[in-house]
XYZ file of N, CA, C and O in Angstrom:
456
model
N -28.390 0.636 16.233
C -27.537 -0.509 16.505
C -26.213 -0.328 15.764
O -26.191 0.133 14.623
N -25.135 -0.685 16.424
C -23.814 -0.584 15.824
C -23.732 -1.524 14.631
O -24.080 -2.704 14.721
N -23.247 -0.990 13.491
C -23.175 -1.773 12.273
C -21.871 -2.552 12.135
O -21.857 -3.625 11.517
N -20.789 -2.002 12.674
C -19.471 -2.619 12.582
C -18.763 -2.468 13.915
O -18.696 -1.366 14.464
N -18.210 -3.571 14.408
C -17.456 -3.553 15.651
C -16.128 -4.242 15.409
O -16.082 -5.454 15.183
N -15.056 -3.463 15.461
C -13.720 -3.979 15.206
C -13.076 -4.467 16.500
O -13.291 -3.888 17.567
N -12.257 -5.499 16.378
C -11.514 -6.007 17.519
C -10.284 -6.755 17.012
O -10.155 -7.029 15.821
N -9.396 -7.079 17.923
C -8.246 -7.903 17.596
C -6.935 -7.165 17.445
O -5.892 -7.799 17.257
N -6.963 -5.850 17.510
C -5.733 -5.104 17.398
C -4.853 -5.277 18.619
O -5.251 -5.867 19.623
N -3.660 -4.759 18.517
C -2.723 -4.859 19.613
C -1.321 -4.579 19.147
O -1.106 -3.972 18.091
N -0.378 -5.034 19.933
C 1.034 -4.830 19.652
C 1.636 -6.095 19.061
O 1.429 -7.193 19.586
N 2.366 -5.936 17.978
C 3.069 -7.046 17.358
C 4.474 -6.616 16.990
O 4.728 -5.438 16.732
N 5.363 -7.576 16.963
C 6.718 -7.312 16.507
C 6.776 -7.350 14.987
O 5.944 -7.986 14.340
N 7.741 -6.663 14.394
C 7.921 -6.806 12.949
C 8.069 -8.271 12.574
O 8.786 -9.026 13.227
N 7.370 -8.668 11.529
C 7.346 -10.056 11.118
C 6.282 -10.889 11.798
O 6.061 -12.041 11.408
N 5.629 -10.329 12.790
C 4.602 -11.043 13.514
C 3.261 -11.006 12.817
O 3.123 -10.518 11.696
N 2.246 -11.513 13.522
C 0.911 -11.636 12.948
C -0.150 -11.174 13.927
O 0.012 -11.271 15.150
N -1.233 -10.682 13.382
C -2.439 -10.362 14.126
C -3.635 -10.719 13.260
O -3.544 -10.696 12.030
N -4.742 -11.032 13.901
C -5.985 -11.246 13.190
C -7.033 -10.286 13.721
O -7.380 -10.319 14.907
N -7.548 -9.447 12.849
C -8.596 -8.514 13.197
C -9.955 -9.115 12.866
O -10.099 -9.846 11.888
N -10.937 -8.783 13.681
C -12.295 -9.240 13.461
C -13.224 -8.051 13.351
O -13.035 -7.042 14.029
N -14.220 -8.182 12.516
C -15.236 -7.153 12.353
C -16.594 -7.819 12.387
O -16.946 -8.555 11.453
N -17.328 -7.576 13.448
C -18.698 -8.063 13.542
C -19.600 -7.128 12.744
O -19.616 -5.923 12.981
N -20.324 -7.683 11.806
C -21.121 -6.914 10.859
C -22.595 -7.246 11.046
O -22.953 -8.400 11.269
N -23.455 -6.239 10.936
C -24.885 -6.493 11.020
C -25.305 -7.434 9.904
O -24.728 -7.431 8.811
N -26.307 -8.226 10.170
C -26.708 -9.277 9.243
C -27.075 -8.742 7.865
O -26.664 -9.305 6.846
N -27.841 -7.656 7.813
C -28.298 -7.159 6.520
C -27.134 -6.652 5.683
O -27.091 -6.875 4.471
N -26.200 -5.966 6.286
C -25.042 -5.468 5.558
C -24.162 -6.625 5.113
O -23.684 -6.671 3.977
N -23.955 -7.571 6.002
C -23.114 -8.712 5.693
C -23.641 -9.487 4.492
O -22.859 -9.988 3.679
N -24.931 -9.572 4.370
C -25.527 -10.419 3.349
C -25.501 -9.804 1.958
O -25.542 -10.543 0.966
N -25.423 -8.474 1.843
C -25.596 -7.852 0.539
C -24.470 -6.911 0.123
O -24.366 -6.587 -1.060
N -23.645 -6.468 1.045
C -22.687 -5.407 0.741
C -21.246 -5.889 0.754
O -20.883 -6.828 1.464
N -20.431 -5.201 -0.027
C -18.990 -5.370 0.056
C -18.476 -4.658 1.310
O -18.822 -3.502 1.552
N -17.673 -5.360 2.086
C -17.117 -4.827 3.320
C -15.624 -4.626 3.136
O -14.945 -5.468 2.538
N -15.141 -3.509 3.636
C -13.730 -3.200 3.517
C -13.063 -2.983 4.854
O -13.699 -2.557 5.824
N -11.781 -3.305 4.893
C -10.912 -2.894 5.979
C -10.147 -1.661 5.514
O -9.597 -1.642 4.404
N -10.116 -0.666 6.368
C -9.403 0.572 6.117
C -8.420 0.800 7.248
O -8.544 0.214 8.324
N -7.463 1.663 7.017
C -6.562 2.038 8.097
C -6.162 3.491 7.961
O -6.162 4.060 6.868
N -5.832 4.071 9.095
C -5.386 5.455 9.119
C -4.223 5.574 10.088
O -4.384 5.383 11.290
N -3.067 5.877 9.534
C -1.886 6.113 10.344
C -1.848 7.565 10.777
O -2.446 8.441 10.139
N -1.130 7.826 11.840
C -1.016 9.181 12.355
C -0.492 10.121 11.282
O 0.530 9.847 10.648
N -1.201 11.210 11.071
C -0.778 12.203 10.098
C -1.087 11.869 8.658
O -0.699 12.627 7.768
N -1.771 10.772 8.417
C -2.093 10.365 7.061
C -3.602 10.182 6.903
O -4.339 10.035 7.882
N -4.038 10.192 5.663
C -5.446 9.982 5.381
C -5.803 8.505 5.471
O -4.947 7.629 5.331
N -7.063 8.241 5.700
C -7.544 6.877 5.726
C -7.373 6.237 4.354
O -7.616 6.873 3.325
N -6.925 4.999 4.328
C -6.750 4.290 3.082
C -7.441 2.936 3.125
O -7.561 2.309 4.182
N -7.862 2.494 1.977
C -8.476 1.183 1.852
C -7.393 0.113 1.849
O -6.396 0.231 1.134
N -7.588 -0.925 2.631
C -6.627 -2.015 2.734
C -7.076 -3.227 1.938
O -6.313 -3.805 1.165
N -8.310 -3.643 2.140
C -8.824 -4.837 1.491
C -10.339 -4.801 1.511
O -10.943 -4.160 2.376
N -10.949 -5.495 0.573
C -12.402 -5.632 0.551
C -12.777 -7.075 0.275
O -12.011 -7.839 -0.309
N -13.976 -7.414 0.697
C -14.540 -8.709 0.361
C -16.015 -8.514 0.065
O -16.751 -7.906 0.842
N -16.443 -8.997 -1.076
C -17.829 -8.897 -1.485
C -18.656 -9.998 -0.839
O -18.126 -10.982 -0.319
N -19.962 -9.816 -0.892
C -20.845 -10.818 -0.301
C -20.666 -12.182 -0.956
O -20.867 -13.209 -0.306
N -20.271 -12.179 -2.230
C -20.015 -13.421 -2.923
C -18.625 -13.983 -2.716
O -18.326 -15.068 -3.212
N -17.760 -13.242 -2.013
C -16.444 -13.742 -1.674
C -15.286 -13.158 -2.450
O -14.129 -13.440 -2.113
N -15.542 -12.358 -3.472
C -14.454 -11.746 -4.231
C -13.674 -10.789 -3.351
O -14.256 -10.057 -2.554
N -12.358 -10.768 -3.515
C -11.497 -9.958 -2.653
C -10.646 -8.996 -3.452
O -10.380 -9.197 -4.643
N -10.217 -7.964 -2.768
C -9.308 -6.964 -3.310
C -8.316 -6.590 -2.215
O -8.680 -6.512 -1.036
N -7.063 -6.336 -2.613
C -6.042 -5.888 -1.684
C -5.269 -4.731 -2.290
O -4.949 -4.743 -3.485
N -4.946 -3.767 -1.464
C -4.054 -2.724 -1.918
C -2.649 -3.313 -2.056
O -2.292 -4.287 -1.390
N -1.861 -2.732 -2.938
C -0.572 -3.324 -3.288
C 0.341 -3.526 -2.079
O 1.089 -4.507 -2.012
N 0.300 -2.630 -1.130
C 1.232 -2.677 -0.016
C 1.016 -3.869 0.914
O 1.899 -4.199 1.704
N -0.136 -4.524 0.828
C -0.414 -5.647 1.720
C -0.576 -6.963 0.985
O -0.745 -8.009 1.631
N -0.516 -6.952 -0.321
C -0.665 -8.182 -1.087
C 0.398 -9.198 -0.694
O 1.571 -8.868 -0.569
N -0.036 -10.416 -0.493
C 0.869 -11.478 -0.087
C 1.085 -11.561 1.402
O 1.683 -12.531 1.882
N 0.622 -10.577 2.146
C 0.796 -10.563 3.597
C -0.533 -10.612 4.350
O -0.611 -11.232 5.403
N -1.547 -9.948 3.828
C -2.847 -9.881 4.485
C -3.859 -10.733 3.730
O -3.792 -10.852 2.499
N -4.808 -11.284 4.468
C -5.884 -12.056 3.878
C -7.203 -11.646 4.505
O -7.349 -11.689 5.731
N -8.143 -11.247 3.683
C -9.477 -10.916 4.159
C -10.380 -12.121 3.922
O -10.274 -12.799 2.895
N -11.247 -12.392 4.870
C -12.142 -13.528 4.752
C -13.434 -13.228 5.496
O -13.545 -12.226 6.204
N -14.399 -14.107 5.318
C -15.686 -13.911 5.976
C -16.221 -15.236 6.487
O -15.969 -16.289 5.901
N -16.962 -15.162 7.579
C -17.608 -16.319 8.164
C -19.098 -16.033 8.165
O -19.581 -15.202 8.938
N -19.821 -16.713 7.308
C -21.247 -16.442 7.151
C -22.040 -16.747 8.425
O -22.990 -16.035 8.758
N -21.663 -17.799 9.121
C -22.391 -18.190 10.317
C -22.248 -17.169 11.433
O -23.151 -17.008 12.255
N -21.118 -16.485 11.470
C -20.841 -15.541 12.543
C -21.030 -14.087 12.140
O -20.841 -13.196 12.969
N -21.393 -13.839 10.884
C -21.516 -12.464 10.382
C -20.271 -11.648 10.714
O -20.352 -10.519 11.207
N -19.128 -12.224 10.427
C -17.859 -11.621 10.801
C -16.914 -11.612 9.611
O -16.831 -12.597 8.868
N -16.222 -10.497 9.441
C -15.167 -10.362 8.451
C -13.840 -10.280 9.183
O -13.718 -9.563 10.183
N -12.859 -11.008 8.691
C -11.556 -11.065 9.323
C -10.493 -10.440 8.432
O -10.624 -10.398 7.211
N -9.449 -9.975 9.056
C -8.251 -9.567 8.344
C -7.065 -10.225 9.024
O -6.664 -9.815 10.115
N -6.548 -11.275 8.401
C -5.353 -11.936 8.894
C -4.148 -11.183 8.371
O -3.964 -11.059 7.162
N -3.325 -10.685 9.269
C -2.176 -9.875 8.916
C -0.917 -10.623 9.312
O -0.671 -10.845 10.502
N -0.136 -11.007 8.324
C 1.116 -11.709 8.546
C 2.283 -10.849 8.089
O 2.116 -9.916 7.308
N 3.459 -11.212 8.563
C 4.675 -10.483 8.201
C 4.488 -8.977 8.382
O 4.777 -8.182 7.489
N 4.031 -8.616 9.547
C 3.728 -7.217 9.817
C 4.980 -6.355 9.774
O 6.069 -6.789 10.145
N 4.778 -5.135 9.317
C 5.840 -4.155 9.219
C 5.476 -2.928 10.048
O 4.294 -2.654 10.269
N 6.466 -2.169 10.498
C 6.143 -0.943 11.228
C 5.217 -0.015 10.452
O 4.411 0.697 11.062
N 5.308 -0.033 9.136
C 4.463 0.805 8.303
C 2.991 0.411 8.363
O 2.131 1.161 7.895
N 2.694 -0.759 8.914
C 1.313 -1.188 9.079
C 0.663 -0.573 10.313
O -0.546 -0.742 10.513
N 1.435 0.095 11.132
C 0.892 0.719 12.332
C -0.176 1.738 11.962
O 0.073 2.663 11.189
N -1.356 1.569 12.516
C -2.484 2.440 12.192
C -3.683 2.007 13.013
O -3.675 0.951 13.644
N -4.705 2.825 12.982
C -6.010 2.409 13.466
C -6.739 1.764 12.300
O -6.843 2.361 11.224
N -7.232 0.566 12.508
C -7.909 -0.188 11.466
C -9.418 -0.138 11.689
O -9.906 -0.339 12.799
N -10.130 0.126 10.613
C -11.577 0.247 10.641
C -12.196 -0.708 9.633
O -11.592 -1.009 8.602
N -13.404 -1.137 9.902
C -14.179 -1.816 8.876
C -15.436 -1.015 8.598
O -15.932 -0.278 9.450
N -15.930 -1.140 7.376
C -17.096 -0.385 6.960
C -17.545 -0.918 5.607
O -16.846 -1.715 4.979
N -18.695 -0.480 5.162
C -19.096 -0.760 3.801
C -18.119 -0.090 2.850
O -17.532 0.954 3.154
N -17.957 -0.671 1.671
C -17.026 -0.130 0.700
C -17.654 0.940 -0.190
O -17.145 2.055 -0.270
N -18.728 0.612 -0.841
C -19.301 1.529 -1.819
C -19.855 2.778 -1.139
O -19.616 3.901 -1.600
N -20.593 2.602 -0.085
C -21.186 3.722 0.638
C -20.949 3.525 2.135
O -21.797 2.968 2.836
N -19.802 3.961 2.647
C -19.494 3.748 4.067
C -20.482 4.434 4.995
O -21.025 5.494 4.682
N -20.702 3.818 6.127
C -21.484 4.423 7.191
C -20.583 5.313 8.036
O -19.422 5.553 7.702
N -21.136 5.793 9.148
C -20.332 6.553 10.088
C -19.190 5.672 10.592
O -19.388 4.498 10.899
N -18.002 6.264 10.676
C -16.833 5.518 11.112
C -16.856 5.297 12.617
O -17.167 6.198 13.392
N -16.500 4.085 13.023
C -16.431 3.754 14.434
C -15.075 4.088 15.011
O -14.297 4.862 14.440
N -14.781 3.502 16.159
C -13.529 3.811 16.837
C -12.343 3.034 16.280
O -11.197 3.416 16.515
N -12.593 1.961 15.575
C -11.521 1.158 15.019
C -10.772 0.376 16.084
O -11.138 0.364 17.253
N -9.716 -0.299 15.645
C -8.861 -1.033 16.560
C -7.409 -0.721 16.223
O -7.007 -0.730 15.060
N -6.641 -0.414 17.245
C -5.263 0.029 17.052
C -4.342 -1.151 16.800
O -4.345 -2.131 17.549
N -3.547 -1.044 15.752
C -2.493 -2.003 15.457
C -1.166 -1.270 15.541
O -0.964 -0.260 14.861
N -0.291 -1.761 16.377
C 1.033 -1.172 16.531
C 2.076 -2.245 16.263
O 2.055 -3.309 16.892
N 2.968 -1.975 15.337
C 4.028 -2.904 14.983
C 5.346 -2.249 15.361
O 5.755 -1.256 14.754
N 5.987 -2.796 16.359
C 7.205 -2.196 16.882
C 8.002 -3.241 17.638
O 7.442 -4.154 18.244
N 9.299 -3.101 17.600
C 10.179 -3.966 18.373
C 10.610 -3.304 19.670
O 11.276 -3.901 20.489
């Protein structure tokens, strides 16, 4: 069974917003820290934000103040609200466990361009 299913990507203008969703399996959602990662063309995958099962969050410096990670316990879903988007945010966004990631899925493409 698929452990993480990303959705919500698309095209946004600079300064715009997108909300990404990650449907997480129940067992992982309940006990593990989940992270959003991204990989831009020609660059390595980087960690963007994490949220622990208890709700503690972490953000990489480049997105602090612009992105918000959250979770909905009833829906077993982790979100990444992305505001004030910049062209540098263009990447494929993935969700996965943080400490011990599973196999990477296809992700969801975010393109920020005017």
